[in-house]
Amino acid sequence: MRYTTEWTDYRVIQTGSGYKLEQFGSVTLLRPDPQIIWEAPFDLKQYPGLDAVYERSATGGGAWTIYNKIPAEFSVQWRSLKFRLKLMGFKHTGVFPEQGYNWGRFISLIEGAGRPIKVLNMFAYTGGATIACASAGASVTHVDAAKAMCERAGENARASGLKDRPIRYIVDDCVKFVEREIRRGNRYDAVIMDPPSYGRGPRGEMWKLEDKIYGLCRLTRSVLSDNPLFFHINSYTTGLQPTVMQNILNLVFDDTRSSVESYELGLPTDQPKIILPCGASALMTFSE
């Protein structure tokens, strides 16, 4: 289990009965989490100062119930990076805090490379990995199919003092973008991908991670430079073990210069000895 302890103003206060109680700066939220199958020590909805709870609907989806007035936007900070947040659909806020561990790894690899690094960040959401890599000196191509997420990523870069860094924001289907980059001959020294478990493409095509991730890695391998630094994949799909992704990368690359580590990501909580599982990652690094 890997996790970060470098959040300035985010923490998991309590977990139980299918929910996690979190503090984002001055805002306290209660959100569902399918991994939390143990009982809560008390009714988390009665927590003093709780501002909002996201409750799932029996027919699918869900909605926020607001208890106290919440700012239209609020923020949290990891190291020097700042994230502008708001209550979004599907229980989102605009950041996945457990990814801080991976951001730290990317920063260390880029800073230690001793050369210019070009990064492709796919399914890039609100840009956590994008601004982490940019803060380390990389040039980043940020690709996400949602225009609003690319705009939010730009806001996070500006809030983090990185507005002048070489970041390209591309609103596009990630697979189509990679196919065009292959035809154009564009190459990258590092690839980061954090694809959704389920989704639909621009023409209604069904996306299921288990069916697509191997082919996507094979395709994206073609945009790596001749002297790559790293290739990273992340998954939130319940039941997809870290070793599965490690095996995929080893099969796709079969490169004697490479080594892979896979690991479960988590978040520390205020509960003694309780770490909240939050998905899995595999990181392939390349020697010179």
Coordinates of C-alpha atoms in Angstrom, one line a residue:
M1 CA 0.0 0.0 0.0
R2 CA 1.4 3.4 -1.0
Y3 CA 0.0 6.8 0.1
T4 CA 0.9 10.4 0.5
T5 CA 1.0 12.4 3.8
E6 CA 1.7 15.7 2.1
W7 CA -1.7 17.3 1.8
T8 CA -1.8 20.6 3.6
D9 CA -5.6 20.8 4.2
Y10 CA -7.2 17.5 3.2
R11 CA -7.9 14.5 5.5
V12 CA -10.1 11.5 5.9
I13 CA -11.8 12.0 9.3
Q14 CA -13.8 8.8 9.6
T15 CA -15.0 5.8 7.5
G16 CA -17.8 3.2 7.8
S17 CA -21.1 2.0 6.6
G18 CA -20.3 2.7 3.0
Y19 CA -19.2 6.3 3.5
K20 CA -16.0 8.4 4.0
L21 CA -16.1 11.6 6.0
E22 CA -13.5 14.1 4.5
Q23 CA -12.3 17.6 5.1
F24 CA -11.4 19.7 2.1
G25 CA -10.0 22.9 3.5
S26 CA -13.0 24.5 5.3
V27 CA -15.5 22.1 3.8
T28 CA -16.5 18.8 5.3
L29 CA -18.2 16.2 3.0
L30 CA -19.6 12.7 3.3
R31 CA -19.3 10.6 0.2
P32 CA -20.0 7.0 -0.6
D33 CA -17.2 4.5 -1.2
P34 CA -17.8 0.9 -2.3
Q35 CA -14.7 -0.4 -0.5
I36 CA -15.9 0.7 2.9
I37 CA -17.9 -2.4 4.0
W38 CA -17.2 -2.1 7.7
E39 CA -19.6 -0.4 10.2
A40 CA -19.2 3.2 11.2
P41 CA -18.6 3.9 14.9
F42 CA -21.4 6.5 14.8
D43 CA -23.9 7.9 12.4
L44 CA -21.6 9.9 10.1
K45 CA -24.5 12.0 8.9
Q46 CA -24.7 13.5 12.4
Y47 CA -21.1 14.6 12.4
P48 CA -20.9 18.2 13.8
G49 CA -20.0 20.6 11.0
L50 CA -20.9 18.3 8.1
D51 CA -21.6 20.6 5.1
A52 CA -22.9 18.2 2.5
V53 CA -23.5 14.5 1.7
Y54 CA -23.7 12.7 -1.6
E55 CA -26.3 10.0 -1.7
R56 CA -26.8 7.5 -4.4
S57 CA -30.1 6.9 -6.0
A58 CA -31.7 3.5 -6.2
T59 CA -32.3 4.2 -9.9
G60 CA -28.7 5.2 -10.6
G61 CA -26.6 8.3 -10.1
G62 CA -27.2 10.4 -7.1
A63 CA -27.3 13.9 -5.7
W64 CA -25.8 16.2 -3.1
T65 CA -27.7 17.2 0.0
I66 CA -26.4 20.5 1.3
Y67 CA -26.6 21.1 5.1
N68 CA -24.6 24.4 5.3
K69 CA -23.8 27.1 2.9
I70 CA -20.7 26.1 0.9
P71 CA -18.6 28.4 -1.3
A72 CA -19.1 28.0 -5.0
E73 CA -15.5 27.0 -5.1
F74 CA -13.0 26.0 -2.4
S75 CA -9.4 24.8 -2.5
V76 CA -6.8 22.4 -1.1
Q77 CA -3.1 22.2 -1.5
W78 CA -0.5 19.4 -2.0
R79 CA 3.1 20.6 -1.7
S80 CA 3.0 23.9 -3.7
L81 CA 0.2 22.7 -6.0
K82 CA -3.3 24.2 -5.5
F83 CA -6.6 22.7 -6.6
R84 CA -9.8 24.6 -7.1
L85 CA -12.7 22.4 -6.1
K86 CA -16.5 22.4 -6.3
L87 CA -19.3 19.9 -5.8
M88 CA -19.7 18.0 -9.0
G89 CA -21.9 15.2 -10.3
F90 CA -21.2 11.6 -9.5
K91 CA -19.8 12.6 -6.0
H92 CA -16.7 14.3 -7.5
T93 CA -15.0 17.4 -6.2
G94 CA -12.3 17.9 -8.8
V95 CA -9.4 16.0 -7.2
F96 CA -8.4 12.4 -6.4
P97 CA -6.2 13.0 -3.2
E98 CA -4.6 9.5 -3.3
Q99 CA -2.9 10.4 -6.5
G100 CA -0.5 12.6 -4.6
Y101 CA 1.7 9.6 -4.2
N102 CA 2.0 9.2 -7.9
W103 CA 2.6 12.9 -8.5
G104 CA 5.5 12.7 -6.1
R105 CA 7.0 9.8 -8.1
F106 CA 6.6 11.7 -11.4
I107 CA 8.3 14.7 -10.0
S108 CA 11.3 12.7 -8.7
L109 CA 11.7 10.9 -12.1
I110 CA 11.5 14.1 -14.1
E111 CA 13.8 16.1 -11.9
G112 CA 16.3 13.2 -11.9
A113 CA 16.3 12.8 -15.6
G114 CA 18.7 15.6 -16.3
R115 CA 17.2 16.4 -19.7
P116 CA 14.0 17.9 -21.2
I117 CA 11.0 15.6 -20.7
K118 CA 7.8 15.6 -22.8
V119 CA 4.8 14.1 -21.0
L120 CA 1.5 12.9 -22.4
N121 CA -1.2 12.8 -19.8
M122 CA -4.3 10.9 -21.0
F123 CA -7.7 11.0 -19.4
A124 CA -6.1 13.9 -17.6
Y125 CA -9.2 15.1 -15.7
T126 CA -8.5 18.4 -13.7
G127 CA -4.7 18.1 -14.2
G128 CA -3.2 16.9 -11.0
A129 CA -0.5 14.9 -12.8
T130 CA -0.2 17.6 -15.4
I131 CA 0.7 20.4 -13.0
A132 CA 2.9 18.0 -10.9
C133 CA 5.0 17.2 -14.0
A134 CA 5.0 20.8 -15.2
S135 CA 6.2 21.9 -11.7
A136 CA 9.2 19.6 -12.2
G137 CA 10.1 21.2 -15.5
A138 CA 8.4 18.9 -18.0
S139 CA 6.4 20.1 -21.0
V140 CA 3.0 18.4 -20.8
T141 CA 0.2 17.6 -23.3
H142 CA -3.0 17.3 -21.3
V143 CA -5.8 15.3 -23.1
D144 CA -9.3 14.9 -21.9
A145 CA -12.6 14.5 -23.7
A146 CA -14.4 17.0 -21.4
K147 CA -13.8 20.6 -22.2
A148 CA -14.8 21.6 -18.6
M149 CA -12.1 19.4 -17.2
C150 CA -9.4 20.9 -19.4
E151 CA -10.5 24.4 -18.4
R152 CA -10.4 23.4 -14.7
A153 CA -6.9 22.0 -15.3
G154 CA -5.8 25.4 -16.6
E155 CA -7.3 27.1 -13.6
N156 CA -5.3 24.7 -11.3
A157 CA -2.1 25.5 -13.2
R158 CA -2.7 29.2 -12.8
A159 CA -3.5 28.8 -9.1
S160 CA -0.3 26.9 -8.6
G161 CA 1.8 29.6 -10.3
L162 CA 2.4 27.5 -13.4
K163 CA 0.5 29.5 -16.1
D164 CA 3.7 30.1 -18.1
R165 CA 4.8 26.5 -18.1
P166 CA 4.6 24.6 -21.5
I167 CA 1.3 22.9 -21.1
R168 CA -1.0 22.1 -24.0
Y169 CA -4.7 21.4 -23.2
I170 CA -6.3 19.2 -25.8
V171 CA -10.1 18.4 -25.7
D172 CA -10.3 15.1 -27.6
D173 CA -11.0 11.4 -27.4
C174 CA -7.7 10.0 -26.0
V175 CA -7.6 7.0 -28.4
K176 CA -8.2 9.2 -31.5
F177 CA -5.6 11.7 -30.3
V178 CA -3.0 8.9 -29.9
E179 CA -3.8 7.6 -33.4
R180 CA -3.2 11.0 -34.9
E181 CA 0.0 11.5 -32.9
I182 CA 1.4 8.2 -34.3
R183 CA 0.6 9.4 -37.9
R184 CA 2.2 12.8 -37.2
G185 CA 5.3 11.2 -35.7
N186 CA 5.0 13.0 -32.4
R187 CA 6.8 11.2 -29.5
Y188 CA 6.8 11.6 -25.7
D189 CA 9.3 10.6 -23.0
A190 CA 6.6 9.7 -20.5
V191 CA 3.0 8.6 -20.7
I192 CA 0.4 8.8 -17.9
M193 CA -3.0 7.3 -18.3
D194 CA -5.9 7.2 -15.8
P195 CA -8.8 5.8 -17.8
P196 CA -12.3 5.4 -16.4
S197 CA -13.7 2.0 -15.4
Y198 CA -16.7 2.6 -17.6
G199 CA -17.8 5.1 -20.1
R200 CA -18.9 5.9 -23.7
G201 CA -17.0 7.3 -26.6
P202 CA -18.0 10.3 -28.7
R203 CA -20.3 8.1 -30.9
G204 CA -21.8 6.1 -28.0
E205 CA -19.1 3.4 -28.0
M206 CA -19.0 1.4 -24.8
W207 CA -15.8 1.7 -22.8
K208 CA -15.0 -1.0 -20.3
L209 CA -11.5 -0.9 -18.8
E210 CA -10.9 -4.6 -18.6
D211 CA -11.7 -5.0 -22.3
K212 CA -9.7 -1.9 -23.5
I213 CA -6.6 -1.3 -21.3
Y214 CA -4.3 -3.9 -23.0
G215 CA -5.0 -2.6 -26.5
L216 CA -4.7 1.0 -25.3
C217 CA -1.3 0.3 -23.8
R218 CA -0.2 -1.4 -27.1
L219 CA -1.4 1.6 -29.1
T220 CA 0.2 4.2 -26.8
R221 CA 3.5 2.4 -26.8
S222 CA 4.0 3.8 -30.3
V223 CA 4.2 7.4 -29.1
L224 CA 7.1 6.8 -26.7
S225 CA 10.4 8.3 -27.7
D226 CA 13.5 6.2 -28.3
N227 CA 14.8 7.2 -24.8
P228 CA 11.7 6.9 -22.6
L229 CA 11.5 7.8 -18.9
F230 CA 8.4 6.2 -17.7
F231 CA 4.9 4.8 -18.5
H232 CA 2.2 4.8 -15.9
I233 CA -1.3 3.4 -15.7
N234 CA -3.9 3.8 -12.9
S235 CA -7.2 2.0 -12.3
Y236 CA -10.1 2.5 -10.0
T237 CA -11.8 -0.7 -11.2
T238 CA -12.8 -2.8 -8.2
G239 CA -11.1 -6.3 -8.5
L240 CA -8.5 -5.3 -11.0
Q241 CA -5.3 -6.2 -9.1
P242 CA -2.1 -4.3 -9.4
T243 CA -0.3 -7.4 -10.7
V244 CA -2.7 -7.5 -13.6
M245 CA -1.5 -4.1 -14.8
Q246 CA 2.1 -5.0 -14.1
N247 CA 1.6 -8.1 -16.4
I248 CA 0.1 -5.9 -19.1
L249 CA 3.0 -3.5 -19.1
N250 CA 5.6 -6.3 -19.2
L251 CA 3.7 -8.0 -22.1
V252 CA 3.3 -4.8 -24.0
F253 CA 6.9 -3.6 -23.8
D254 CA 9.0 -6.7 -23.4
D255 CA 12.0 -4.3 -23.0
T256 CA 15.2 -5.3 -21.3
R257 CA 15.7 -1.6 -20.3
S258 CA 12.4 -1.5 -18.3
S259 CA 11.3 -2.5 -14.8
V260 CA 7.8 -2.4 -13.4
E261 CA 6.4 -1.9 -9.9
S262 CA 2.7 -2.2 -9.1
Y263 CA 1.0 -1.2 -6.0
E264 CA -2.3 -0.4 -4.3
L265 CA -3.0 3.2 -3.6
G266 CA -4.6 4.4 -0.4
L267 CA -5.4 7.3 1.9
P268 CA -4.4 7.5 5.6
T269 CA -7.3 8.3 7.9
D270 CA -7.7 9.7 11.4
Q271 CA -8.7 6.2 12.5
P272 CA -5.8 4.3 14.0
K273 CA -4.4 1.6 11.7
I274 CA -7.1 2.3 9.0
I275 CA -5.9 2.9 5.4
L276 CA -8.6 3.5 2.8
P277 CA -7.9 1.6 -0.4
C278 CA -8.3 3.8 -3.5
G279 CA -7.3 1.8 -6.6
A280 CA -4.1 0.5 -8.1
S281 CA -1.2 1.7 -10.2
A282 CA 1.6 0.2 -12.3
L283 CA 4.7 2.3 -13.1
M284 CA 7.3 1.2 -15.7
T285 CA 10.6 3.0 -15.7
F286 CA 13.4 2.8 -18.3
S287 CA 17.1 2.8 -17.8
E288 CA 19.4 4.8 -20.1

